[in-house]
CSV table of C-alpha atoms in Angstrom, one decimal:
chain,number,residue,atom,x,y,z
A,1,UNK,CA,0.0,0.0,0.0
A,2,UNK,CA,1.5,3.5,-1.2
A,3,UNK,CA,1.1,5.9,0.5
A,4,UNK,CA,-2.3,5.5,1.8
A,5,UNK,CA,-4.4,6.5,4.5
A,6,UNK,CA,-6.7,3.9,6.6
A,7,UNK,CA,-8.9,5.5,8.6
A,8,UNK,CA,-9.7,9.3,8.5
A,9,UNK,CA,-13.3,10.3,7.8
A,10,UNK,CA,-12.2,12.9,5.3
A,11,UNK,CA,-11.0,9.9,2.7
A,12,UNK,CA,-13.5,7.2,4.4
A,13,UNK,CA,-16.6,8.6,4.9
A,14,UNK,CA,-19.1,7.8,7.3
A,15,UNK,CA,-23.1,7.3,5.7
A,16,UNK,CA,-24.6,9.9,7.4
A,17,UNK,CA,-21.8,12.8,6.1
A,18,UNK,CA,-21.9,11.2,2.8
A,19,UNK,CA,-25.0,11.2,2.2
A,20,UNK,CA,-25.9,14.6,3.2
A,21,UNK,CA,-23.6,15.8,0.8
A,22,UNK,CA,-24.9,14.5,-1.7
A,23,UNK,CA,-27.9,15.7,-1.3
A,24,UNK,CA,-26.1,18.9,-1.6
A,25,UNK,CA,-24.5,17.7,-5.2
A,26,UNK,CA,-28.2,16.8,-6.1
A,27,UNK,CA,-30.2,20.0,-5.6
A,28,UNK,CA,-27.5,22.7,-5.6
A,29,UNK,CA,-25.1,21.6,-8.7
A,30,UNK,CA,-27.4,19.1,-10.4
A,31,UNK,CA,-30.9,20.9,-9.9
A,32,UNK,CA,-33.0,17.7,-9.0
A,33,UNK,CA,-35.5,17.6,-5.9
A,34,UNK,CA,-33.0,15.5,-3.8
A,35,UNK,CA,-30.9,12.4,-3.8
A,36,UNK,CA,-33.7,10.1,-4.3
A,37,UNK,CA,-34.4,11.5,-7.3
A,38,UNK,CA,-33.2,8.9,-9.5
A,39,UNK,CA,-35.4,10.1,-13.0
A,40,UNK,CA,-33.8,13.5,-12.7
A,41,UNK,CA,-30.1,12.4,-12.0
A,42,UNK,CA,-30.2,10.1,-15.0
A,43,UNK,CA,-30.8,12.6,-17.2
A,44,UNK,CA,-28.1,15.5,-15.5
A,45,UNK,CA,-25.4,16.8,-18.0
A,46,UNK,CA,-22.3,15.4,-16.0
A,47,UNK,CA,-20.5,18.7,-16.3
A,48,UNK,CA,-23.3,19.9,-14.0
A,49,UNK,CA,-21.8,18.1,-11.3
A,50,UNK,CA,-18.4,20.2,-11.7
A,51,UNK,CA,-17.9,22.3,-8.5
A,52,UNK,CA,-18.5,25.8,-9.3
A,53,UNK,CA,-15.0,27.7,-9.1
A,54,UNK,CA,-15.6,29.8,-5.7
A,55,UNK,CA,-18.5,28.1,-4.3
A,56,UNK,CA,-16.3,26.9,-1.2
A,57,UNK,CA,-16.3,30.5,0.2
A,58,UNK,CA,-19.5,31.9,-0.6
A,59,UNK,CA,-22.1,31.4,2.2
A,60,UNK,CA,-25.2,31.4,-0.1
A,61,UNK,CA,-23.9,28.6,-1.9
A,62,UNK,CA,-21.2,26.8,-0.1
A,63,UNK,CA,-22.1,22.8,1.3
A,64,UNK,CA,-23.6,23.0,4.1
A,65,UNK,CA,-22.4,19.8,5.3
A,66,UNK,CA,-18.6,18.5,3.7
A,67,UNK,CA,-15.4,17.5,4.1
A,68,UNK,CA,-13.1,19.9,5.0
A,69,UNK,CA,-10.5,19.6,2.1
A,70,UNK,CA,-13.9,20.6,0.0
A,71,UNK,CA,-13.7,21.4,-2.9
A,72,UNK,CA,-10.6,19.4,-3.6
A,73,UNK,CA,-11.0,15.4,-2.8
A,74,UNK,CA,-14.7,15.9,-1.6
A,75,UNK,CA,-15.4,12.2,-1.8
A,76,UNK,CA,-14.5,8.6,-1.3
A,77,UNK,CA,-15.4,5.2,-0.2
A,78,UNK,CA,-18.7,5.2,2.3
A,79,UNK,CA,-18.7,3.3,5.2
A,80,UNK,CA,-22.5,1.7,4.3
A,81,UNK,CA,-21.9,-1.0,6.8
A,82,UNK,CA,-22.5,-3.5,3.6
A,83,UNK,CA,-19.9,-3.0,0.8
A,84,UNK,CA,-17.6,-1.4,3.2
A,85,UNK,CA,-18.0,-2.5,7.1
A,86,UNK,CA,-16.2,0.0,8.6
A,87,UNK,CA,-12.6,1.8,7.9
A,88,UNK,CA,-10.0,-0.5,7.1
A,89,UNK,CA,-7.9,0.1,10.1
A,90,UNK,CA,-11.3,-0.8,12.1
A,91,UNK,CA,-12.0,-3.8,9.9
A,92,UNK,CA,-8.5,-5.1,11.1
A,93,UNK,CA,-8.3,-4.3,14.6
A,94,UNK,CA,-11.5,-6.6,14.9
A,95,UNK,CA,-9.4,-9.2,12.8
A,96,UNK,CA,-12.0,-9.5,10.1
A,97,UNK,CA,-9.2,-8.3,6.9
A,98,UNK,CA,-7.5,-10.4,4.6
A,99,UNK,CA,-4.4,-12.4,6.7
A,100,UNK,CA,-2.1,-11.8,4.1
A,101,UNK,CA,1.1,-10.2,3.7
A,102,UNK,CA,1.4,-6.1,2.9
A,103,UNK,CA,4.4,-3.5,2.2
A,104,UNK,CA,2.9,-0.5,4.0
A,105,UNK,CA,4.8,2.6,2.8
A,106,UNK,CA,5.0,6.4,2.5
A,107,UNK,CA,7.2,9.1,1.2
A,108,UNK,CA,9.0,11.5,3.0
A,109,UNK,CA,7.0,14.9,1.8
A,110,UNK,CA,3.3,13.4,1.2
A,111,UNK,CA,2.1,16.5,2.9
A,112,UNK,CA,3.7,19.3,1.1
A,113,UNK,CA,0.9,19.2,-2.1
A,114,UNK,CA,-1.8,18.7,0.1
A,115,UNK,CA,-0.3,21.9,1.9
A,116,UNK,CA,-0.8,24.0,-1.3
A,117,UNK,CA,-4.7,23.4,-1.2
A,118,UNK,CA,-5.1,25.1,2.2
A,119,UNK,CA,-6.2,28.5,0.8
A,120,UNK,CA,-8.8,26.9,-1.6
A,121,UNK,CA,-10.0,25.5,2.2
A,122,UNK,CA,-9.5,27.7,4.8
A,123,UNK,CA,-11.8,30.8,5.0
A,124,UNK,CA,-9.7,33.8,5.6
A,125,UNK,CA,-6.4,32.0,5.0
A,126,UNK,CA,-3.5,34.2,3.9
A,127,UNK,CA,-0.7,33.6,1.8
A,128,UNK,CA,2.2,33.1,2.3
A,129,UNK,CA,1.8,31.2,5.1
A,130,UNK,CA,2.3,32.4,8.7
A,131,UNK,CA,2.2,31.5,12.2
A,132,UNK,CA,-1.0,32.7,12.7
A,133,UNK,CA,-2.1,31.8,9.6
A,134,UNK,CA,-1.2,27.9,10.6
A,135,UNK,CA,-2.6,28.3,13.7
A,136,UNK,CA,-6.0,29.3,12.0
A,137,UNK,CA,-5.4,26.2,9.8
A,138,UNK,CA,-5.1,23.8,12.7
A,139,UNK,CA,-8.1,25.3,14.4
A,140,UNK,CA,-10.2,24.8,11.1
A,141,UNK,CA,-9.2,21.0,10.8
A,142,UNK,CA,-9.2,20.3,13.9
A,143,UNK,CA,-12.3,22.5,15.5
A,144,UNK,CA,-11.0,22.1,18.5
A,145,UNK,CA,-8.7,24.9,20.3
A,146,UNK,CA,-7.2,23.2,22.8
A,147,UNK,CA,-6.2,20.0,20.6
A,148,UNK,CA,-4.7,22.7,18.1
A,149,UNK,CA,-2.5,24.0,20.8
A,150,UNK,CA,-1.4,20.9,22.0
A,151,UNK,CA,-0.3,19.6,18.5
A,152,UNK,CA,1.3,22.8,17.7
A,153,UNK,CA,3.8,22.5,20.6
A,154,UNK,CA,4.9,19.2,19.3
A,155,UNK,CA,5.6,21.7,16.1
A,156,UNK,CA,7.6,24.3,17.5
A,157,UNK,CA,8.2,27.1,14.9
A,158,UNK,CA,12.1,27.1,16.0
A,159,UNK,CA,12.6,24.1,14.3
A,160,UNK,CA,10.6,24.2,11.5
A,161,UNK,CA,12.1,27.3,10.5
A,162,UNK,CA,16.0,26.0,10.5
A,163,UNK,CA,16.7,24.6,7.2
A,164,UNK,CA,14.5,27.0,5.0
A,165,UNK,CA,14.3,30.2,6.8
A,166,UNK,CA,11.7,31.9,9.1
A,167,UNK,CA,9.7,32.9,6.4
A,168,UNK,CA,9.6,29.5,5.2
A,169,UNK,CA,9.1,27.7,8.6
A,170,UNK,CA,5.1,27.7,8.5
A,171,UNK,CA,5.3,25.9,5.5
A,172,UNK,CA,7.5,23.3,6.6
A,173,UNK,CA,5.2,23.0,9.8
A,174,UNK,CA,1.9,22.6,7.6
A,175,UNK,CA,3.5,20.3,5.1
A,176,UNK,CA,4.7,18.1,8.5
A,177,UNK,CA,0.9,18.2,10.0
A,178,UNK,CA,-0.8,17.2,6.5
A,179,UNK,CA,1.9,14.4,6.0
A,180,UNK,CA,1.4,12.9,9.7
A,181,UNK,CA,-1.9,13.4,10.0
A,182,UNK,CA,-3.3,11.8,6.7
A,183,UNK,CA,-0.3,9.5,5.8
A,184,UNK,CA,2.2,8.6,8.4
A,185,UNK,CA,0.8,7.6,11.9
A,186,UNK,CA,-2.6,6.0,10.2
A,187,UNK,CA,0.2,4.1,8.9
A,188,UNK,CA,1.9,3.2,11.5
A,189,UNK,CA,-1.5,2.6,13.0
A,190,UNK,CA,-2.6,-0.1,10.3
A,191,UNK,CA,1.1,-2.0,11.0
A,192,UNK,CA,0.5,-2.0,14.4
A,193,UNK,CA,-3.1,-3.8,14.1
A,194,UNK,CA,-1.8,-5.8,11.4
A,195,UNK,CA,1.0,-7.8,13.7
A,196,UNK,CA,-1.4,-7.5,16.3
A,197,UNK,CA,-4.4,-9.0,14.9
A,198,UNK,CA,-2.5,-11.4,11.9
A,199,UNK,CA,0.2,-14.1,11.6
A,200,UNK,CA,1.2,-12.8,8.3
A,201,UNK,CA,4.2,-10.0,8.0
A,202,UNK,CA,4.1,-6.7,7.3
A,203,UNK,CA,7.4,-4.7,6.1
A,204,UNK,CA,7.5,-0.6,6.0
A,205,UNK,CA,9.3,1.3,4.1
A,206,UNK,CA,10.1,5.7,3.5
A,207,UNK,CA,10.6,6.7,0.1
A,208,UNK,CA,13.1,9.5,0.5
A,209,UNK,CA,15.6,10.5,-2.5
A,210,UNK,CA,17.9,12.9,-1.2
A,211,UNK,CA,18.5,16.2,-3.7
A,212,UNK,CA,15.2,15.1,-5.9
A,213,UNK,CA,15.2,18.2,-7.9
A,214,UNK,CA,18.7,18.6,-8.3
A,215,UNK,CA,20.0,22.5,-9.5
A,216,UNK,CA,16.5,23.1,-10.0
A,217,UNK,CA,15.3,23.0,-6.2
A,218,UNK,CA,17.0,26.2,-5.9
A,219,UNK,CA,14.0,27.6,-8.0
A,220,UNK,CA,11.6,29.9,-5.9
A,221,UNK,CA,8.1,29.2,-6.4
A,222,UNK,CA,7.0,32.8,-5.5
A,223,UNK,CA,8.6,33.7,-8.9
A,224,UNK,CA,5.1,32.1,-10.4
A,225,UNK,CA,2.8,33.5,-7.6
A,226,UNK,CA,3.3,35.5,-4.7
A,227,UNK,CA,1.4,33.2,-2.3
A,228,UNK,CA,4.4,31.6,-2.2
A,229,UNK,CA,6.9,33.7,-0.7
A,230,UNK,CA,10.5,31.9,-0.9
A,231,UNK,CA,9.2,28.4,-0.8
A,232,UNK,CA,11.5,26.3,-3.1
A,233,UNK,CA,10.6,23.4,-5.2
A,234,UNK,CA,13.5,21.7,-2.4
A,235,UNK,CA,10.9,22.1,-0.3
A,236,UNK,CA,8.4,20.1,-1.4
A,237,UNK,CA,10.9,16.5,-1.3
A,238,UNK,CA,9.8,13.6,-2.1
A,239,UNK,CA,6.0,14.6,-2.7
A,240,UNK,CA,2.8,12.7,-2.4
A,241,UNK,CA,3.3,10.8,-5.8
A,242,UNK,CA,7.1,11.1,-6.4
A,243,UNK,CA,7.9,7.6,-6.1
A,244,UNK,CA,5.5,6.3,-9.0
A,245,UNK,CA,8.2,7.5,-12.0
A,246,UNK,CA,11.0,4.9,-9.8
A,247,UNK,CA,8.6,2.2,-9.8
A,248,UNK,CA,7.4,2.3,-13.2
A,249,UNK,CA,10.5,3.5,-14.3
A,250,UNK,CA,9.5,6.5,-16.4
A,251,UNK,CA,12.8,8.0,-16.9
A,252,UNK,CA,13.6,9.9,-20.0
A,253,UNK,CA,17.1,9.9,-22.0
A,254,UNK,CA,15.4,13.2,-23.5
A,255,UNK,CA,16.0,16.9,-21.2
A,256,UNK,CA,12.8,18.3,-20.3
A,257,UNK,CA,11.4,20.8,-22.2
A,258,UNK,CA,10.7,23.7,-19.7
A,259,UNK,CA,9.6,26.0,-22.3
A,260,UNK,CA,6.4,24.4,-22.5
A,261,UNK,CA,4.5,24.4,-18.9
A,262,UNK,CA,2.8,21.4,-18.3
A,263,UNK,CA,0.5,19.9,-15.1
A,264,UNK,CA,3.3,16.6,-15.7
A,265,UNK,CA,6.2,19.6,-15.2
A,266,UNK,CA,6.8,18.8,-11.9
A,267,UNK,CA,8.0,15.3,-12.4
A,268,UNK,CA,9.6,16.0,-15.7
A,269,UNK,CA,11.7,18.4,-14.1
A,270,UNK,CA,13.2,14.9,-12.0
A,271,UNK,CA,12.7,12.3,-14.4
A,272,UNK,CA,13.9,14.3,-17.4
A,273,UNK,CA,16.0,16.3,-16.3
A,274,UNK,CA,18.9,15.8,-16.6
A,275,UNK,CA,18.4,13.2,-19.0
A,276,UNK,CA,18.3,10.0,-17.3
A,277,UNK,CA,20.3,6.9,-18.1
A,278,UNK,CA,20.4,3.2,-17.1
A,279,UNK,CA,23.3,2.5,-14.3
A,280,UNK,CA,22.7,6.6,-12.9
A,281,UNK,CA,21.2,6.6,-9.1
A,282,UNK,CA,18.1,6.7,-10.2
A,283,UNK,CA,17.6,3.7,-12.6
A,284,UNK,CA,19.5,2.1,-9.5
A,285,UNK,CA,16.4,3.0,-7.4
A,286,UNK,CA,14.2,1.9,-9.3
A,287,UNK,CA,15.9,-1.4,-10.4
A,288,UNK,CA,15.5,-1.9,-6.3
A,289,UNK,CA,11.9,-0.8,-6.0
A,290,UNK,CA,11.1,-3.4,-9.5
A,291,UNK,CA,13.0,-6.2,-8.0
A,292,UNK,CA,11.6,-5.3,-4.1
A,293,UNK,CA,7.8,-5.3,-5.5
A,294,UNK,CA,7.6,-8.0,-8.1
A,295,UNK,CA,9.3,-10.3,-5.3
A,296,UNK,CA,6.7,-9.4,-3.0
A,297,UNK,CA,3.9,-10.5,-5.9
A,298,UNK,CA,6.0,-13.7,-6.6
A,299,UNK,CA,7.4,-14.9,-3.0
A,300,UNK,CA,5.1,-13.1,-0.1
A,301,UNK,CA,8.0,-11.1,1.0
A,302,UNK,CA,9.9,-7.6,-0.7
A,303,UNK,CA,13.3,-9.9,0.1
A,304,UNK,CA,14.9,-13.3,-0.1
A,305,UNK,CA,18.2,-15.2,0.3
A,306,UNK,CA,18.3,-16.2,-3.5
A,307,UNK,CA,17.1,-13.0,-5.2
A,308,UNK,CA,18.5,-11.3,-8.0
A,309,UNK,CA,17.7,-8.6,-9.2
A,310,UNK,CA,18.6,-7.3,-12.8
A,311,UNK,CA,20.7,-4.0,-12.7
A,312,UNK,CA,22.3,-4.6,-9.2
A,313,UNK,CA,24.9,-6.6,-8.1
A,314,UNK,CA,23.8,-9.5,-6.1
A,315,UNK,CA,23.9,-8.5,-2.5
A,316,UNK,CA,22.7,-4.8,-3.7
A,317,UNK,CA,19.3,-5.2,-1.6
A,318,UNK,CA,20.1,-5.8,2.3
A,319,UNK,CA,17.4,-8.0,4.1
A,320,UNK,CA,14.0,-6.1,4.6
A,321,UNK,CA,12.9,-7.0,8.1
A,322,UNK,CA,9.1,-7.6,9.2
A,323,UNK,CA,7.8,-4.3,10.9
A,324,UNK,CA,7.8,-5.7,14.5
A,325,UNK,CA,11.3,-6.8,13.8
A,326,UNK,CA,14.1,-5.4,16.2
A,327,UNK,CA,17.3,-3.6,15.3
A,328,UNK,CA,20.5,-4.1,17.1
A,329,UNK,CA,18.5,-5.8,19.9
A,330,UNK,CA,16.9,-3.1,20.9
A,331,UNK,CA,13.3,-2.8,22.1
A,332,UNK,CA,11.1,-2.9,18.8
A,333,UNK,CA,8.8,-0.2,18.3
A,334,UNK,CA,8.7,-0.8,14.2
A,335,UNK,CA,11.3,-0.8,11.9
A,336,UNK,CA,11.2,0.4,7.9
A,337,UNK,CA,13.4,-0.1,4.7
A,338,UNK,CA,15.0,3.6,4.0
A,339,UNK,CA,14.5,4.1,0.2
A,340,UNK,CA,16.8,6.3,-1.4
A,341,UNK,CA,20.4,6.2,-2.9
A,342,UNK,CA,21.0,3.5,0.0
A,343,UNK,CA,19.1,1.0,1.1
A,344,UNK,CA,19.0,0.6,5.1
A,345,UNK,CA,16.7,-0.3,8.0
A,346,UNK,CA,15.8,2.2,10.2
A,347,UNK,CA,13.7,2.5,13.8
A,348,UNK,CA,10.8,4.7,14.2
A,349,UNK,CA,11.7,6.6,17.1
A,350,UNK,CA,10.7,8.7,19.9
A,351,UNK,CA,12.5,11.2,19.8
A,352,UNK,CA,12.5,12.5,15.9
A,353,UNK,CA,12.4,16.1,15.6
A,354,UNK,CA,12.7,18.2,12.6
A,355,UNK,CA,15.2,18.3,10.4
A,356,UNK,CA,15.8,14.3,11.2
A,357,UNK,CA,11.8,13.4,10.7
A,358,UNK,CA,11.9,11.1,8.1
A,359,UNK,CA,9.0,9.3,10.0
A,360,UNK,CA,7.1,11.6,13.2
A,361,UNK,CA,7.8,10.5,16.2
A,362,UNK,CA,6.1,8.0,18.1
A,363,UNK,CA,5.1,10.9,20.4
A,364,UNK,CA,3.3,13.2,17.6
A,365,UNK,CA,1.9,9.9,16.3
A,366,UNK,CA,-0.3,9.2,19.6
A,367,UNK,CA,-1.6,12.8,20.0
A,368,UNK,CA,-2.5,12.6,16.4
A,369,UNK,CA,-4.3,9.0,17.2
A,370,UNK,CA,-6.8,11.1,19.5
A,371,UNK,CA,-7.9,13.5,17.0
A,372,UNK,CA,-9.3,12.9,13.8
A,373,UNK,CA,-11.1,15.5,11.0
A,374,UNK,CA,-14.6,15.3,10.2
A,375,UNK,CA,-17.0,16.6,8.0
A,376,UNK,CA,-19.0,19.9,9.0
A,377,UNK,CA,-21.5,22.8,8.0
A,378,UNK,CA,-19.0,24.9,5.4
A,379,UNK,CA,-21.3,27.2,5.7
A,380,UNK,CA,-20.8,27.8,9.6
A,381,UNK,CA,-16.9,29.8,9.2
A,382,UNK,CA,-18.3,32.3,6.1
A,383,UNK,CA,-19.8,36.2,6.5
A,384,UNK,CA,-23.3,36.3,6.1
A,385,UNK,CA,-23.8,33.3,8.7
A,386,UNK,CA,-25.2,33.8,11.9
A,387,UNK,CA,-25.1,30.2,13.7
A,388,UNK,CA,-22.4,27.3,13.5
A,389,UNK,CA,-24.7,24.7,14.0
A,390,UNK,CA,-25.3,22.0,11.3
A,391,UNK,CA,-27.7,23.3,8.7
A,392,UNK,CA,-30.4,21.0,6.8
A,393,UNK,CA,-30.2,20.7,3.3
A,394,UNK,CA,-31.3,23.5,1.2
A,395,UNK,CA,-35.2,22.9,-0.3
A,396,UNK,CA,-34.5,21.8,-4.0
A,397,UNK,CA,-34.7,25.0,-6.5
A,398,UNK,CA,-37.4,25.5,-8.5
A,399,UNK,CA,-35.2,25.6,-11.8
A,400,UNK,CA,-31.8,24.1,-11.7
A,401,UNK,CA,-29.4,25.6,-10.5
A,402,UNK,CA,-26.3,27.3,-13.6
A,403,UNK,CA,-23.7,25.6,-13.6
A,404,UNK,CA,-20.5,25.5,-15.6
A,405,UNK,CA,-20.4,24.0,-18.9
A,406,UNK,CA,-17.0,22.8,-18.3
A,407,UNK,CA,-15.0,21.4,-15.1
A,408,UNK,CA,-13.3,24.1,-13.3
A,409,UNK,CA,-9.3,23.3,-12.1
A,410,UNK,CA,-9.6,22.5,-8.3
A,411,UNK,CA,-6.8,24.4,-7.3
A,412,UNK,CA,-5.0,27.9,-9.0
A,413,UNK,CA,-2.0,26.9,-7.5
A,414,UNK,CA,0.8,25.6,-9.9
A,415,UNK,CA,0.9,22.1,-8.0
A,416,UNK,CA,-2.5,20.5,-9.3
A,417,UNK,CA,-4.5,17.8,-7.2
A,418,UNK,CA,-4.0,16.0,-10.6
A,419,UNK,CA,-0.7,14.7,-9.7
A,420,UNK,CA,-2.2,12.6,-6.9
A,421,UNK,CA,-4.2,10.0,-9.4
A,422,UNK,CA,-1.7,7.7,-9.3
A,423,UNK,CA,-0.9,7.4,-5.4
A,424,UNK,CA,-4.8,7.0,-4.3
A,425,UNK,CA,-5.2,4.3,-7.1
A,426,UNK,CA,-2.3,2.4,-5.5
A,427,UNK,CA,-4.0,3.5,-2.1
A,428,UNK,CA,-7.1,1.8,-3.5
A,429,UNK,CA,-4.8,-1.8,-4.2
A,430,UNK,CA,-4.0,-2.1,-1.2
A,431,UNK,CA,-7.1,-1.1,1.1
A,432,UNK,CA,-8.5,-4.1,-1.4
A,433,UNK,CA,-6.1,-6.4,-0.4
A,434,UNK,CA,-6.8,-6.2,3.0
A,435,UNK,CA,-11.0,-6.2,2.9
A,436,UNK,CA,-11.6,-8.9,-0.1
């Protein structure tokens, strides 16, 4: 499972949020009298369905019950009970998945594109990020003060800000909270469960190619939009995504052509650039990652005592130990393959802070545990409203409701939601694995 999430309500959805956004989609965007409506829906223009550009912030029109990343990702799986008994993490810590082995796995920056949605989220939300513009974020996630403080301190500014800058530091900061919140200790969680609750093994690992961008992550973003400030494209590492060009192997012995801005830019500007050729570090990464995974498929296990793998000299790939493994005889508290230009076993630890995070620690990972984000009345945040309590659906409209004629891009920003296709289909693999 790549870089997947296992239990959060914004990806999982419970019945009651999910279907009271719907209802939303129905009368507001599609202009039928509800959900139920099944004559009328059959018969809506799909583009109808395309989320109005702007809709998130205006209070006459905004959801008045959605997930909080709305309008970017505002759906996935329901938990009916049925199809889909409960979240996966649930389904295993009641022992009722799949008892078969899984690489559970992440990369080292999944949280610094989900970090350039938070203005199309937050209401009020200025850019370039600051301190109190974080703190507004963590209080709009979280809806909960005092649980915003308390994570925050496990986030000190100081050290977010000692690579990149002060300017930069809030970045850094959100880009950690998205990345351990969504990704990294639901993962953790879902090993955890997984030894607990199976006899079969489960191996980690951290996607983390060191100087990903090369010359180029010099390159200030704010040069394409002030909302950036001096973030760097450094700075957004190994991103939610990066890895899927190593494990296809979609290199190109062709440069980049930079003079003709694309969404698949971003990668390009890695995989092309400069050209890339078989035997360089990164054909060596990937020949690890090809040989790691179709091993897995063919043997049950990412490793083996008589695998070879083309590209690599034999002995290239050291043993990949079982998550509840120990290291050195020390007290195990889940180990993980470190994927990059070397190939090691690493601890999680307790005492991981910033700049040496390549996981949280164990620490942030248990306050995270206690808090989760939910869905909630959009509506409740925006001028115009008087009350934050839940609101009912809106009556259906007497004529449908405009809408655009063609799908609106979900974010302005020059890192599009696009790139994340890939990851959440792998996501996908993997959740299935487990439930069928």
């Amino acid at each position: 499972m790549q870089s997947g999430t296992t239990s959060t309500p914004l990806f999982f959805q419970k019945k009651t949020d999910s279907f009271r956004y719907y209802d939303w989609v129905a009368t507001e965007l599609a202009g039928c009298q509800d959900a139920d409506d099944l004559d009328c829906l059959r018969r809506v223009d799909p583009k109808k369905l395309a989320i109005p550009d702007g809709v998130r912030f205006d209070s006459a029109r905004a959801p008045n019950w959605a997930s909080t990343l709305f309008p970017n990702l505002p759906v996935g799986p329901t938990v009916d009970g049925v199809t889909l008994p409960d979240v996966p993490l649930r389904v295993v810590e009641k022992g009722n998945h799949n008892d078969v082995p899984l690489i559970v796995g992440f990369n080292r920056g999944e949280g610094s594109l989900f970090g350039f949605l938070l203005p199309k989220v937050v209401p009020g939300l200025q850019m370039p990020l600051t301190e109190q513009g974080l703190r507004r974020t963590l209080n709009y996630f979280l809806q909960n003060e005092t649980a915003a403080k308390e994570i925050e301190k496990f986030y000190p500014l100081g050290q977010y800000s000692s690579v990149y800058g002060l300017d930069n530091g809030p970045f850094e900061q959100a880009f950690a909270f998205m990345r351990d919140s969504l990704f990294h200790c639901p993962g953790r969680q879902l090993a955890e469960a997984l030894v607990n609750k199976g006899k079969s093994s489960t191996w980690m690992y951290s996607f983390d190619k060191a100087d990903l961008f090369g010359p180029l992550g010099s390159f200030r973003l704010g040069i394409l939009s002030p909302a950036y400030g001096n973030l760097t494209v450094a700075q957004l590492g190994n991103f939610h995504s990066a890895e899927l060009p190593f494990v296809f192997k979609e290199f190109s012995e062709n440069p980049a052509n930079f003079s003709r801005p694309s969404l698949s830019l971003i990668t390009k500007s890695y995989t092309a650039h400069p050209p890339r050729q078989p035997g360089d570090a990164f054909h060596r990464i990937s020949d690890a990652l090809s040989c790691m995974w179709t091993h897995m498929a063919s043997h049950g296990s990412p490793t083996g005592p008589q695998q070879h793998c083309p590209g690599l000299s034999d002995g290239g790939i050291p043993s990949w130990l079982p998550y509840n493994s120990s290291l050195d005889g020390s007290q195990a508290q889940g180990v993980y393959m470190h994927i990059g230009d070397e190939l090691s076993m690493w601890p999680w630890r307790s005492n991981n802070v910033y700049p040496d995070n390549e996981m949280p620690s164990i620490e942030q990972c248990q306050l995270w545990n206690e808090h989760s984000f939910e869905f909630r009345n959009l509506r409740a945040d925006l001028p115009g409203v008087t009350t934050g309590s839940p609101a009912t659906p809106s009556p259906a409209p007497t004529t449908p409701t405009p809408a655009p004629t063609t799908p609106t891009p979900a974010s302005t920003s020059p890192i599009s939601s696009a790139h994340h296709r890939e990851g959440f289909l792998l996501m996908s693999f993997g959740i299935l694995a487990l439930l069928l």
